[in-house]
Amino acid sequence: MKKITAICGVLFLWAAGWAQSYVPEKNNKAIMVPNVAPVKAYAFNLSNVRLLNSPFKKAMQLDSAYLMLLKPDRLLYRFYKNAGLPVKDSIYGGWESEGLSGHTMGHYLSAISMMYVATGNNEFKKRSDYIVNELERCEQARKTGYIGAIPNEDSIFDKVAKGEIKSGGFDLNGGWSPWYTVHKVMAGLCDAYLYTNNKRALQLVTRMADWTYNTVNHLPDSLRLKMLNCEYGGMNDVLANIYAITGNKKYLNLSYKFYDEFVMGQLAKQKDPLPGKHSNTNVPKAIGSARQYELTGNKSDSTIAAFFWHTMVNHHSYVIGGNSNYEYCGKPDSLSERLSDATCETCNTYNMLKLTRHLFAYKPSAEYMDYYERALYNHILASQNPENGMMTYFVPLRMGTQKQFSDSFHTFTCCVGSGIENHSKWQLVRKFVYPFCTKMERSWFDYFTANKFPGQRYDTFLNTNGN
Ligand SMILES: [Zn+2]
């Protein structure tokens, strides 16, 4: 038993040396601001997890191959263009060549940074470094702190800064959900810092946060709230994370500029705002509130995150753990009336698993993990084509229908972006289970796993670390 304790000690020491989690171990030097809300369950760092043969390992291998197939220069196409720099290759198809271009690059940077840690393959680190260097060239050419690939982005955000705001569900001054794409780029840079220790990435994302401050901080509430009528992704989440990393409270205060009354205000009052609303516009807001609660202890943020989760899971989710029909939530508790070819957008569950992980970290209950398991196996694993690693936008639940998978280069959508992240971050359930175990049970678990998997103890069952 002493030998086992020693092995655990080494592993925990190793874990503490890596900067890899948004709910970090104590003494993680990459996170300046400790959590105020007490964290009771931590995930293992990805570097401590190596998969044994399993559907998860297969999913990760297929995803790795696809990530290698994609070319960073093609994902960077409009970043170069918008910075006035020469392009190096052609642009990809689908939403990458439309109004949402750049969001895939953000997801890609997150995915390869996590895949580097999860697999130890240095090619992912090289690619992550290359992209950060190229984004730095773009940033230096633009000189505003901003980096982006959205068509007409300068005009869109200049108008916002001047208080000229026209905004609807997916439109902000003629742009397609521009804050959504800004969030993905910033999250990718945060992940490049946290998972590959790239300090340039941190500098770049901090400058983007400063640019965000200059663009929105002075807006009066009436205009700010008008702007937030347009989908804004997880801007509150990434800004709270930048506060946690830098210790600069300016970014925490800024994260609350992305607080809307019509969804978050309702959730704070424990009223269900979801019927008729676009589902995936709203899940990231709850993730941001969960992160804000962890960093501030603000009870209202906790209420928003937990009430959202219970409302979505218990009243708007299908049997596989997914939600939405044609991307929208409907009347609660009447899902049998909405079975179609377009149920369960996969991004929504990618985000619901992130939210679940946050909630479980400070309230480790079986209810959260039961949902996690259900959605992970029945939606996330099922969203990948087991032959070629391509992804589904929807998992259709209408009888007699079939899944439609993405094409490698021509049909980029949001669910391809979140899809390439899904299989790059498998984590371990063991440490999550620990709070419920007696000392004797833990010892037996250690003994069993050490003997069954000598030198490779960490079979894996969970993902969802990361941003
Ligand atoms: Zn999607």
PDB file of C-alpha atoms and ligand atoms in Angstrom, residues 95 180 280 327 345-348 392-393 413-416 418, ligand 1:
ATOM      1  CA  TRP A  95     -19.161  29.000 -42.855  1.00  0.00           C
ATOM      2  CA  TYR A 180     -19.389  34.636 -31.119  1.00  0.00           C
ATOM      3  CA  ASN A 280     -26.862  27.390 -28.233  1.00  0.00           C
ATOM      4  CA  GLU A 327     -31.695  24.824 -32.971  1.00  0.00           C
ATOM      5  CA  GLU A 345     -27.499  20.379 -32.293  1.00  0.00           C
ATOM      6  CA  THR A 346     -24.152  18.956 -31.212  1.00  0.00           C
ATOM      7  CA  CYS A 347     -22.596  22.273 -30.089  1.00  0.00           C
ATOM      8  CA  ASN A 348     -25.298  22.529 -27.436  1.00  0.00           C
ATOM      9  CA  THR A 392     -22.914  15.728 -37.327  1.00  0.00           C
ATOM     10  CA  TYR A 393     -24.569  19.087 -36.886  1.00  0.00           C
ATOM     11  CA  THR A 413     -20.084  24.841 -39.384  1.00  0.00           C
ATOM     12  CA  CYS A 414     -20.152  25.578 -35.656  1.00  0.00           C
ATOM     13  CA  CYS A 415     -20.522  21.846 -34.943  1.00  0.00           C
ATOM     14  CA  VAL A 416     -17.384  21.026 -36.938  1.00  0.00           C
ATOM     15  CA  SER A 418     -16.810  22.246 -31.462  1.00  0.00           C
TER      16      SER A 418
HETATM   17 ZN    ZN B   1     -23.263  23.843 -33.773  1.00  0.00          ZN
END
